[in-house]
Short mmCIF file of C-alpha atoms in Angstrom, two decimals:
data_model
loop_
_atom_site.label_atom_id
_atom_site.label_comp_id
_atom_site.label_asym_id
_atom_site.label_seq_id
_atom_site.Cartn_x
_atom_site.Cartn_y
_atom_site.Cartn_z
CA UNK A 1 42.01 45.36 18.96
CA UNK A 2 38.48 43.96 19.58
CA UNK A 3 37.21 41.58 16.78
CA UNK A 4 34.10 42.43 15.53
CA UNK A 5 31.33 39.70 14.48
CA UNK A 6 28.83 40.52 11.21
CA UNK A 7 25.10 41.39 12.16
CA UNK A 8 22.79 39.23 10.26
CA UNK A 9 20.41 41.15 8.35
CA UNK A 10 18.23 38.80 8.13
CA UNK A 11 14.84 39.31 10.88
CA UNK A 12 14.79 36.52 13.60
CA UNK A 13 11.04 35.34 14.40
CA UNK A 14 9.48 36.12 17.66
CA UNK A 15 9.66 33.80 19.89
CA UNK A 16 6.16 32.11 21.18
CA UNK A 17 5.62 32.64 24.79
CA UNK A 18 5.75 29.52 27.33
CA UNK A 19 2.72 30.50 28.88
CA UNK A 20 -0.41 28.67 29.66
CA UNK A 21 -2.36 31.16 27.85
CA UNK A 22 -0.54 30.61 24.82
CA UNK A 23 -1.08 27.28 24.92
CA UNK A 24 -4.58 27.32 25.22
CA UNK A 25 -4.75 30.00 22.76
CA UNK A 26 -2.80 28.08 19.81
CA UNK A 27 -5.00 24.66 20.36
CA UNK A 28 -8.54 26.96 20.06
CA UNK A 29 -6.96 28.04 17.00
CA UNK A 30 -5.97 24.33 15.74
CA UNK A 31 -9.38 23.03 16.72
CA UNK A 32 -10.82 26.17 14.21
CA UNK A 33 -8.97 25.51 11.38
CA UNK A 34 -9.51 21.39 11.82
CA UNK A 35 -13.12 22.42 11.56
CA UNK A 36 -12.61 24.60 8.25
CA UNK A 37 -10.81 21.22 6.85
CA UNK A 38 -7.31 23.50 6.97
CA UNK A 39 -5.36 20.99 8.13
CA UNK A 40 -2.25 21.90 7.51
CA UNK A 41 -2.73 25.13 9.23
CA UNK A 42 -4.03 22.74 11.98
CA UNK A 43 -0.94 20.41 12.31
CA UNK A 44 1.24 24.03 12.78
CA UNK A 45 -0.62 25.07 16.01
CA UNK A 46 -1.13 22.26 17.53
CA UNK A 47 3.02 21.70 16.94
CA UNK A 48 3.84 24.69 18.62
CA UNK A 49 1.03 24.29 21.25
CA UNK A 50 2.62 20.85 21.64
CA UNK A 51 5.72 22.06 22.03
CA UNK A 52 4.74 24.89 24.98
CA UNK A 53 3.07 21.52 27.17
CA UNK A 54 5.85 19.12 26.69
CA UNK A 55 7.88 21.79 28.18
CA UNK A 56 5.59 23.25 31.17
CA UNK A 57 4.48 19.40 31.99
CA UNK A 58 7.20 17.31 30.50
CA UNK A 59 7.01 15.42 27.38
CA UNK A 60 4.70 12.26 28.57
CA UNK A 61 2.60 13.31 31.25
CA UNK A 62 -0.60 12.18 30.99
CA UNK A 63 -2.65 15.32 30.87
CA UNK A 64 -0.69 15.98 27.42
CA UNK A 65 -2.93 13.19 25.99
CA UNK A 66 -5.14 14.87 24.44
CA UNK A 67 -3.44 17.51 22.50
CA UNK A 68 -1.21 14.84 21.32
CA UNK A 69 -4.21 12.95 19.48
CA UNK A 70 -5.62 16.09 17.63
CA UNK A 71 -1.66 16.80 16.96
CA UNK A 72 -1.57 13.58 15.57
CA UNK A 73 -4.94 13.50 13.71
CA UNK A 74 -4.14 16.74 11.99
CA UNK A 75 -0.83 15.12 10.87
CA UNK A 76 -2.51 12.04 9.41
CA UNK A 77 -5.27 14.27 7.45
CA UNK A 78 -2.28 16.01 5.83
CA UNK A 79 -0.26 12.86 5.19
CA UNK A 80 -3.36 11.40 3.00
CA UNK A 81 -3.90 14.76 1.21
CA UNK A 82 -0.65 14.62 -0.20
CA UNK A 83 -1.10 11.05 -1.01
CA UNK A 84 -3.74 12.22 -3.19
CA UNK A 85 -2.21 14.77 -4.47
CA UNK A 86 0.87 12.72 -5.24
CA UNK A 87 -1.19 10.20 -7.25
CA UNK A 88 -2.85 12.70 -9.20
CA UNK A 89 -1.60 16.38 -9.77
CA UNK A 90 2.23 15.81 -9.10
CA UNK A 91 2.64 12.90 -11.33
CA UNK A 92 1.00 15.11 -14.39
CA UNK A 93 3.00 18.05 -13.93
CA UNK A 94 5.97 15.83 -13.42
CA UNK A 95 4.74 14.65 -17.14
CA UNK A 96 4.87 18.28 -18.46
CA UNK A 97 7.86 19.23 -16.65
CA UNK A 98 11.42 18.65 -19.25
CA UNK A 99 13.89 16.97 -17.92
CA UNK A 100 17.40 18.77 -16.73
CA UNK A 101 20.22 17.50 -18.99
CA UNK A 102 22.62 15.45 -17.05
CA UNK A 103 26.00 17.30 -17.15
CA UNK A 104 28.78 15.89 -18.97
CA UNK A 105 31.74 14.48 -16.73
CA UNK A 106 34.76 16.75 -17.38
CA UNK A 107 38.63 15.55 -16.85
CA UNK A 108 41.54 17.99 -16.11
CA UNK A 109 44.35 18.22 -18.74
CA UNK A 110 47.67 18.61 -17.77
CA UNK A 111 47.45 21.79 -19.89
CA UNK A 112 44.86 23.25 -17.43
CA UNK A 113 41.94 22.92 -19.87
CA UNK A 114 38.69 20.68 -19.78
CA UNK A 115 38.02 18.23 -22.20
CA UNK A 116 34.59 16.02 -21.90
CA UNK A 117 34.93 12.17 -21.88
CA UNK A 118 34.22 9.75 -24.75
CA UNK A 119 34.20 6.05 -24.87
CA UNK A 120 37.46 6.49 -26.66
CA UNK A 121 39.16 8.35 -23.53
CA UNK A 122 38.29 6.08 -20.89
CA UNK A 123 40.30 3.34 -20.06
CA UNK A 124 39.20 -0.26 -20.26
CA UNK A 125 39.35 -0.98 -16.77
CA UNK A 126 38.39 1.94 -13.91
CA UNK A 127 38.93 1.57 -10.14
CA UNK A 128 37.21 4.03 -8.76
CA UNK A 129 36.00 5.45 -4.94
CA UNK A 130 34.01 7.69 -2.92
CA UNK A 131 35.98 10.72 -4.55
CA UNK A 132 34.47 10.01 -7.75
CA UNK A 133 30.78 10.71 -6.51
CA UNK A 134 28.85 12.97 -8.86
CA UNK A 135 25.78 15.53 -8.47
CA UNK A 136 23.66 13.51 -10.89
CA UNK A 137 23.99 10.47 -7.74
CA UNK A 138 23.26 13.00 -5.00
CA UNK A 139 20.38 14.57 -7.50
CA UNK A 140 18.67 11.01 -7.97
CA UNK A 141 18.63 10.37 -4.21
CA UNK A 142 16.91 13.91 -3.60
CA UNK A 143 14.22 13.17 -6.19
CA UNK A 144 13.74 9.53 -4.61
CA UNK A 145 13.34 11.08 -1.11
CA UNK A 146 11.77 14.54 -2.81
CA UNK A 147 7.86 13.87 -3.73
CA UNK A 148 7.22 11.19 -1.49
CA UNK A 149 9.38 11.73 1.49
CA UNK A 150 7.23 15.02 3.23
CA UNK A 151 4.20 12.65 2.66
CA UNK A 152 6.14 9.95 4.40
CA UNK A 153 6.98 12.30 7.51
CA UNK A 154 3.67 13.24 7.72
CA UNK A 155 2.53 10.34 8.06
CA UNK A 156 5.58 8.77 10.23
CA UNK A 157 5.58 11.98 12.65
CA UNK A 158 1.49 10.88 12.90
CA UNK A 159 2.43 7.54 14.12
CA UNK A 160 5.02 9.11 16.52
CA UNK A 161 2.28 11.41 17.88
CA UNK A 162 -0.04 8.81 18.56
CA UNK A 163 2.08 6.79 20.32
CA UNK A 164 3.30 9.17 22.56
CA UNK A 165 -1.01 10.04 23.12
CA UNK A 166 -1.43 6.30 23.45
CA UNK A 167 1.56 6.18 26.36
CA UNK A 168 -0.21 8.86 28.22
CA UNK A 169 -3.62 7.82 27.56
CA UNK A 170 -2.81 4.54 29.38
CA UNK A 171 -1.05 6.21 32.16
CA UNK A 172 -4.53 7.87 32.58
CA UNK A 173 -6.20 4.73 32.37
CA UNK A 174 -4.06 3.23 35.30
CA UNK A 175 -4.83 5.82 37.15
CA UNK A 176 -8.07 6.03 36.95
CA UNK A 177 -8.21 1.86 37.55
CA UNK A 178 -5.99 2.52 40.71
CA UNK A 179 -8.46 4.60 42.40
CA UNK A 180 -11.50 2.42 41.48
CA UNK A 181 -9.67 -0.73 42.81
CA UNK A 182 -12.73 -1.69 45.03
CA UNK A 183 -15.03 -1.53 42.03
CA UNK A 184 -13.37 -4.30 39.86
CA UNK A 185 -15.09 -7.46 39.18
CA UNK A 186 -18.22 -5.38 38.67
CA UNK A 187 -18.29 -6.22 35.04
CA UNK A 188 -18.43 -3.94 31.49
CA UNK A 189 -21.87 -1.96 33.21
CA UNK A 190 -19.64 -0.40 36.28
CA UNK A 191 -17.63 1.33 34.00
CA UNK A 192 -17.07 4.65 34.92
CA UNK A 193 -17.63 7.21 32.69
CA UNK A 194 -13.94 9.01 33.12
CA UNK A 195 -12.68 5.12 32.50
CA UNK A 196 -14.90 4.85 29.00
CA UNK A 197 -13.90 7.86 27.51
CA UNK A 198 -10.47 7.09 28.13
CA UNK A 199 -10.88 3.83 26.41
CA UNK A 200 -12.61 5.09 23.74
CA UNK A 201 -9.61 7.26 22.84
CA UNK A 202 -7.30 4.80 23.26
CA UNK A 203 -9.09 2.66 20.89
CA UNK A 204 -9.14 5.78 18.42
CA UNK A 205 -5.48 5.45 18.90
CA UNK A 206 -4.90 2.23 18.11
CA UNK A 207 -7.15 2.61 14.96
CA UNK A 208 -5.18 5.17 13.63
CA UNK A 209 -1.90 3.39 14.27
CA UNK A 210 -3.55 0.19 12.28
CA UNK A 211 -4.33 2.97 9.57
CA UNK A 212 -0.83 4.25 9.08
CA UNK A 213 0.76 1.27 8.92
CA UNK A 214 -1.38 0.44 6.08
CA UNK A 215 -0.63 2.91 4.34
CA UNK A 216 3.16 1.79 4.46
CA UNK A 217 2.61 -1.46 3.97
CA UNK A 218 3.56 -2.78 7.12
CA UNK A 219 0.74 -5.30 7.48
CA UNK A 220 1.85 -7.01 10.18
CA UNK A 221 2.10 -4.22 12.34
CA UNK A 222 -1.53 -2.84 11.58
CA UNK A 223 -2.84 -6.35 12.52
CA UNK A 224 -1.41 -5.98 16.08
CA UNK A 225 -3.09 -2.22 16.36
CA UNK A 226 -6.34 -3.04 14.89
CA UNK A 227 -7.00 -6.14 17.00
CA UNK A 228 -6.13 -4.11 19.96
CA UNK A 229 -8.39 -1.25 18.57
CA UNK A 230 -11.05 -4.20 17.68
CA UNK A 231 -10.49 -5.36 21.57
CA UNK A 232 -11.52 -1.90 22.95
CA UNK A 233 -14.43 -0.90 20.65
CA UNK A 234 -15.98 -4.69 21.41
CA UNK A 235 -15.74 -3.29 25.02
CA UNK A 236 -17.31 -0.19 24.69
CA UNK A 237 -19.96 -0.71 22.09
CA UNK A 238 -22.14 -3.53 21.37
CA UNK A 239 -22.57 -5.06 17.28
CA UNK A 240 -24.55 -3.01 15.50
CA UNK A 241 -22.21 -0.08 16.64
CA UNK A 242 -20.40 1.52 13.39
CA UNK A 243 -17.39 1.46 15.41
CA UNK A 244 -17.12 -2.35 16.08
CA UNK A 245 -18.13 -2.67 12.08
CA UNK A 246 -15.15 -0.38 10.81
CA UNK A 247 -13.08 -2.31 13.16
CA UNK A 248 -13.28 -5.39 11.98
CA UNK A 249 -12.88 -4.39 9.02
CA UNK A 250 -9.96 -3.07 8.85
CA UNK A 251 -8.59 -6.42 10.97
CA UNK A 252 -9.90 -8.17 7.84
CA UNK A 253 -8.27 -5.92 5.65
CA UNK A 254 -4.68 -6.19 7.22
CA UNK A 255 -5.31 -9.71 7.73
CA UNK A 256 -5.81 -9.80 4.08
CA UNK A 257 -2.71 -8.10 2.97
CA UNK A 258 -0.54 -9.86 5.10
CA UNK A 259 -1.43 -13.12 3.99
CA UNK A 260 0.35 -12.60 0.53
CA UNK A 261 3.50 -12.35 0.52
CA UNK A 262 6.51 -13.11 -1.71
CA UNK A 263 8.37 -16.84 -1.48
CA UNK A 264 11.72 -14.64 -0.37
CA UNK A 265 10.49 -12.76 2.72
CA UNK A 266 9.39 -15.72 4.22
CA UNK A 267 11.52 -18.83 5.98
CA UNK A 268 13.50 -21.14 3.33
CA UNK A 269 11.00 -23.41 1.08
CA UNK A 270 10.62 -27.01 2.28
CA UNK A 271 11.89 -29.29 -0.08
CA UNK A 272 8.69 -30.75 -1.26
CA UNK A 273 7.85 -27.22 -2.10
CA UNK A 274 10.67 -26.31 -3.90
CA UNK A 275 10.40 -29.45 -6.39
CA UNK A 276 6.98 -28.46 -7.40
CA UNK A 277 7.91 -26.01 -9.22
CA UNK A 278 10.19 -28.33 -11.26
CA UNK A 279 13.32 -26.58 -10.82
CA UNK A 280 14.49 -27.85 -7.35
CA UNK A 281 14.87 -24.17 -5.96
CA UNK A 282 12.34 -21.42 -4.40
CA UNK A 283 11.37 -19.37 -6.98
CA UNK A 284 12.17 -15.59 -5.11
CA UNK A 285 9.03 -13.78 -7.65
CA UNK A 286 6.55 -16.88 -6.70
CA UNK A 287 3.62 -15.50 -4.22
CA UNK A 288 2.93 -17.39 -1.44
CA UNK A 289 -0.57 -17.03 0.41
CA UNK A 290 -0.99 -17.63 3.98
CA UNK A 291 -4.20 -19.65 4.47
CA UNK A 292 -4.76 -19.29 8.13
CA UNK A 293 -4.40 -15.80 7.96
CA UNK A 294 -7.58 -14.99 4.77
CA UNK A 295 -9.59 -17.50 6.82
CA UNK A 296 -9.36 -15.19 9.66
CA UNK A 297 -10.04 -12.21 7.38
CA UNK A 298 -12.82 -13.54 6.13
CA UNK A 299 -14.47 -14.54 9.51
CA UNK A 300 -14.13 -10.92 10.73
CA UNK A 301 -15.67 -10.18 6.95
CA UNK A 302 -18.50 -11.85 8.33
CA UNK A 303 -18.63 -10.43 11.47
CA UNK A 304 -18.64 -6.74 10.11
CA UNK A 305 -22.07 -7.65 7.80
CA UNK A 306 -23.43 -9.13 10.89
CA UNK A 307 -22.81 -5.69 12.61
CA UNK A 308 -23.50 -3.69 9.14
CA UNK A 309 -27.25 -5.78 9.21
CA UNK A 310 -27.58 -5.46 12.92
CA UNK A 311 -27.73 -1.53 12.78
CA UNK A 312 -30.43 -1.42 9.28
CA UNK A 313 -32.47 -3.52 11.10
CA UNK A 314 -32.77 -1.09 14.12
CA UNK A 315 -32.88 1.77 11.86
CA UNK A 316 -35.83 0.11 10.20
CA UNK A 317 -37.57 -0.15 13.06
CA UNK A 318 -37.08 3.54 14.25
CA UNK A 319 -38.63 4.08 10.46
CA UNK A 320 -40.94 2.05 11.47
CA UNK A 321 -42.73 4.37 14.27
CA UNK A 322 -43.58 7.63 15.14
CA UNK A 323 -40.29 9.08 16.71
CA UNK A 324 -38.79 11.09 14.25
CA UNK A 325 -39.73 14.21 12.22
CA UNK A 326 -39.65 13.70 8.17
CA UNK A 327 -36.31 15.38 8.24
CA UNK A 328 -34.88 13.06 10.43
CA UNK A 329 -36.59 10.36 8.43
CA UNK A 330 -35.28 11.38 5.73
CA UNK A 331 -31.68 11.21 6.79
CA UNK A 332 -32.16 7.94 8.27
CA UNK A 333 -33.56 6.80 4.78
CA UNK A 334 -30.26 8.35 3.23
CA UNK A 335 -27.90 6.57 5.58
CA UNK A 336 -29.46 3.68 4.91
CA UNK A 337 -29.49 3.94 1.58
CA UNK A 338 -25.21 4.36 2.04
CA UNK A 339 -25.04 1.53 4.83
CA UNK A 340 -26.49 -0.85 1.87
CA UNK A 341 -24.43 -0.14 -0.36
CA UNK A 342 -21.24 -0.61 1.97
CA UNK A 343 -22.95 -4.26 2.94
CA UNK A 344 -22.65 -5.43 -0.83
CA UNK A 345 -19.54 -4.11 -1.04
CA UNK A 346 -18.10 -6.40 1.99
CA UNK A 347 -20.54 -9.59 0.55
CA UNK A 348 -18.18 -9.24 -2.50
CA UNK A 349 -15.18 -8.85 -0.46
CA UNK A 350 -16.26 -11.76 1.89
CA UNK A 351 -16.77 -13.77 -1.48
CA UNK A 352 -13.20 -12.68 -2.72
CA UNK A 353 -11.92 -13.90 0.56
CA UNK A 354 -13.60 -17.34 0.02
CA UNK A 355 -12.20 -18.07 -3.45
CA UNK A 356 -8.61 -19.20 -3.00
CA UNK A 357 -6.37 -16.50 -5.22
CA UNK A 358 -4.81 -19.07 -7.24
CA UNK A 359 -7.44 -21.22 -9.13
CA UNK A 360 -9.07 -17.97 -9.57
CA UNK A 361 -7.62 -17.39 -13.00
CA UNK A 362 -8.74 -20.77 -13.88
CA UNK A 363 -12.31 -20.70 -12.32
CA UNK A 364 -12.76 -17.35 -14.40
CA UNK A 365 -12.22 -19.21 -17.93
CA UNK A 366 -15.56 -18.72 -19.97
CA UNK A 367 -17.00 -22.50 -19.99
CA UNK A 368 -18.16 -21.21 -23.56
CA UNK A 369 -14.91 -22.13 -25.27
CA UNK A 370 -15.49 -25.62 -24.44
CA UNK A 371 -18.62 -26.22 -26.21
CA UNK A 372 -17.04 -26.68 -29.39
CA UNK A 373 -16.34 -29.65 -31.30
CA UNK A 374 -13.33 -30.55 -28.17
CA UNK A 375 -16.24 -30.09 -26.14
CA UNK A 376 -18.83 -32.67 -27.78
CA UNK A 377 -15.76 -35.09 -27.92
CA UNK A 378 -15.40 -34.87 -24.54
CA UNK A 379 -17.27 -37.83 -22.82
CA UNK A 380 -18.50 -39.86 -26.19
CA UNK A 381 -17.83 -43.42 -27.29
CA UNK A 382 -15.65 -44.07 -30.15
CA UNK A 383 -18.17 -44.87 -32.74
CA UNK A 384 -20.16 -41.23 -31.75
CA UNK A 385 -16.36 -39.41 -31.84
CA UNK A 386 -15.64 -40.97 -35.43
CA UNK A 387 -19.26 -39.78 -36.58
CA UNK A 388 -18.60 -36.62 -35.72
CA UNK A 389 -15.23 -36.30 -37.00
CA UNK A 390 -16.00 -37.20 -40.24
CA UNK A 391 -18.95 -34.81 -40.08
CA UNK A 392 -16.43 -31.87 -39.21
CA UNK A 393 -13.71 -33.47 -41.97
CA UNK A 394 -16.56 -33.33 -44.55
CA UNK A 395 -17.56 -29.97 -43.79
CA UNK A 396 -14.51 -28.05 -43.50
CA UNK A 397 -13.01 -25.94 -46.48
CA UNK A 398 -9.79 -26.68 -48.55
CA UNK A 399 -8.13 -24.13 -48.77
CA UNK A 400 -4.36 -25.53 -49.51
CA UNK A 401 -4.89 -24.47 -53.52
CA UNK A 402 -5.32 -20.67 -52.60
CA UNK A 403 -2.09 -20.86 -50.89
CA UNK A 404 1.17 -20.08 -53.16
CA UNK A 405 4.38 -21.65 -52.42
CA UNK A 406 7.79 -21.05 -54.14
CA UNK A 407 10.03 -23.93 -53.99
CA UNK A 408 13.46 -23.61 -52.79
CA UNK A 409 16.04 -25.31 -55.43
CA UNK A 410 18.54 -27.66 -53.50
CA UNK A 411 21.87 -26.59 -54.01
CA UNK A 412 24.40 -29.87 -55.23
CA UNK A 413 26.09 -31.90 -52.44
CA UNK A 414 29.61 -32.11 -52.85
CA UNK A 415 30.75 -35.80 -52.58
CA UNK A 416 32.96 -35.32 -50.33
CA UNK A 417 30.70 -33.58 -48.05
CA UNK A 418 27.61 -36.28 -48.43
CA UNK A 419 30.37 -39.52 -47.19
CA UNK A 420 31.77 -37.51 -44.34
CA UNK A 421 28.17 -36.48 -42.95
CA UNK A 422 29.07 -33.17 -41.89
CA UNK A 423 26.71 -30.38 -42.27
CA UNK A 424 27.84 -27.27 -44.42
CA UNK A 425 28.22 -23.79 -42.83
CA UNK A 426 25.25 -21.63 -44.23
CA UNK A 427 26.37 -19.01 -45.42
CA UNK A 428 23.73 -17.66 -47.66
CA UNK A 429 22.81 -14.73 -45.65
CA UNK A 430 26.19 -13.42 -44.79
CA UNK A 431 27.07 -13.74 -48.51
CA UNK A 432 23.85 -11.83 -49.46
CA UNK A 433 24.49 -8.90 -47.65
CA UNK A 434 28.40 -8.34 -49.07
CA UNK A 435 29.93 -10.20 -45.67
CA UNK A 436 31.42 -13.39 -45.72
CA UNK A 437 32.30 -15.22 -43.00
CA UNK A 438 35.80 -15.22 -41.91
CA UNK A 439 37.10 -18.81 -41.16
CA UNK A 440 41.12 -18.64 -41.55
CA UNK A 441 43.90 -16.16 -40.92
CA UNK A 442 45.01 -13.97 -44.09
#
């Protein structure tokens, strides 16, 4: 008797061909819908066009490079949309969305029935294990992993794809280098033009890596990328280039964030340190601030208005003469306009960076408040400060006879109770409210 096995009913998807064709076919079709802003629909061709060269060339070879870095680009775009959308849409219709009651725990009676626990049916004292686990535990670690864990993939899987496009990017590189041996030495001019554009993509790479760990909060690790990324585009591009602007910026940015960072996640407080803050211990919630690091920050601040006021200054003088058409000097005028705007913003930032974070608050106290009476004291002689006391005493209002007071009536002290001097137990406002205090045994 032959066993038979069910037939699933269900219709199995048709597999993609491993062909070459196929894989050029499904990255023209990425490429379209990146243009149309679809990315989403992007990030799925380029995975399965992915997926067709890792296994007709092998998952790092270098001529998978590029598919790898729109693969990974796509995957970024759709990481931040859903950061957006997270921020925004999701957390209102989490607002209008009710709440699903939490079920009530249920015991098993040695009749067979159910009964639902009470404070008055649990023991005092509960050992309890792993066989105890509930939904409502396995529900609360879906909904912490729910809304923002696909935006986390999305944005992790990015940093995985870029990696593996920066791996075989630099294999390219080193190739390239190893046949051009004899032309080293030649300086940043005798770059070849194969050798730039590999660069230039590499830098890309390393930007975006910077990027993504920003947006997790792993400063330290951006810092490494972007000063690669800031290496590359110095290389490639001289100051006034918009790359070598954005670049430092975002250095100065990560820079920035790492330098604050909570007492606890750093090594142990020094003992002068710790007795500053009166209590002998580190305080875990304190901030500390790394000064080294916002210095740095702010000199690569600096360094992006230099490059910012570098490329205006050219663009004024192509306003200047008689190259372009009044369309084109028209967008010039526009991006200039923007470019502006973006060097006030870092002039702000570059003064933020200059003002240490903690005498802010202080610094930002309106002066105003101590022009006062305090404020004239401040500084005088004692004859001038007596003057203008009594001048204040003299003008100020009594107001003590619009206030009403009811007097208290002292209750007697027992004699016994004024020799010993013991204080009584108050017990008015037990007494008051029908309780008294219960001091011995019935």
């Amino acid at each position: 008797m032959t066993d038979t096995q069910p037939v699933s009913s269900e219709p199995t998807a048709p597999k993609i061909p491993r062909t070459k064709e196929k894989l050029d076919e499904l990255a023209s079709a990425g490429t379209l819908q990146y243009k149309l802003k679809n990315f989403a629909s992007a990030a799925e061709l380029y995975a399965d066009a992915s997926e067709i060269q890792a296994e007709l060339n092998g998952e790092l070879a270098p001529e998978n490079a590029e598919l790898l870095f729109l693969y990974g680009r796509a995957l970024f775009k759709v990481g931040l949309q859903k950061s957006d959308v997270l921020g925004n849409r999701v957390a209102q219709e989490d607002k209008k969305q009710p709440k699903a009651p939490k079920k009530a725990k249920k015991t098993e009676e040695a009749n067979g029935g159910t009964k639902e626990e009470t404070v008055a049916s649990k023991p005092f004292f509960q050992l309890t294990g792993d066989e105890n686990w509930t939904d409502s535990e396995e529900e609360e670690e879906d909904a912490e992993g729910g809304e923002g864990g696909e935006e986390d993939d999305d944005l992790s899987t990015s940093f995985e794809i870029f990696e593996m496009a920066r791996v075989c990017y630099e294999k390219q590189l080193q190739a390239v280098e190893t046949a051009n041996e004899g032309d080293k030495g030649k300086g940043k001019a005798e770059l070849s033009p194969q050798a730039r554009a590999i660069k230039e993509k590499l830098a890309d790479c390393h930007g975006f890596l910077a990027e993504i760990s920003l947006e997790n909060e792993r400063f330290h690790d951006a810092i490494e990328d972007a000063r690669k990324a800031l290496a590359l585009q110095e290389e490639l591009h001289p100051l006034e280039h918009e790359n070598v602007s954005e670049a430092h910026y975002i250095l100065s940015l990560a820079l920035e964030m790492a330098s604050v960072h909570k007492a606890g996640d750093e090594p142990a407080e020094t003992e002068e340190r710790a007795a500053s803050n009166g209590t002998g211990k580190p305080q875990p919630d304190a901030q500390e601030i790394d000064y080294a690091m916002r210095e740095e920050a702010a000199k690569h601040t600096e360094l992006a208005i230099r490059s910012v006021e570098a490329r205006l200054k050219k663009a004024e003088t192509v306003l200047a003469g008689d190259t372009l058409s009044s369309e084109q000097k028209k967008e010039t005028e526009t991006l200039m306009k923007d470019k502006k705007g973006a060097l006030e913003d870092l002039k702000t930032r570059l003064a933020d960076l200059k003002t240490d974070p903690k005498s802010a608050s202080l610094d930002a106290i309106d002066p105003s408040l101590f022009q006062g009476l305090v404020g004239s004291l401040l500084g005088s002689d004692t004859s001038t400060m007596k003057a203008k006391l009594e001048e204040a005493t003299k003008s100020a209002n009594d107001i003590s006879g619009l206030v009403k007071t009811r007097k208290k009536e002292k209750p007697p002290v027992a004699a016994s109770d004024a020799s010993s001097g013991k204080r009584k137990l108050e017990v008015e406002n037990e007494e008051a409210n029908g309780k008294r205090v219960k001091t011995e045994d019935p």
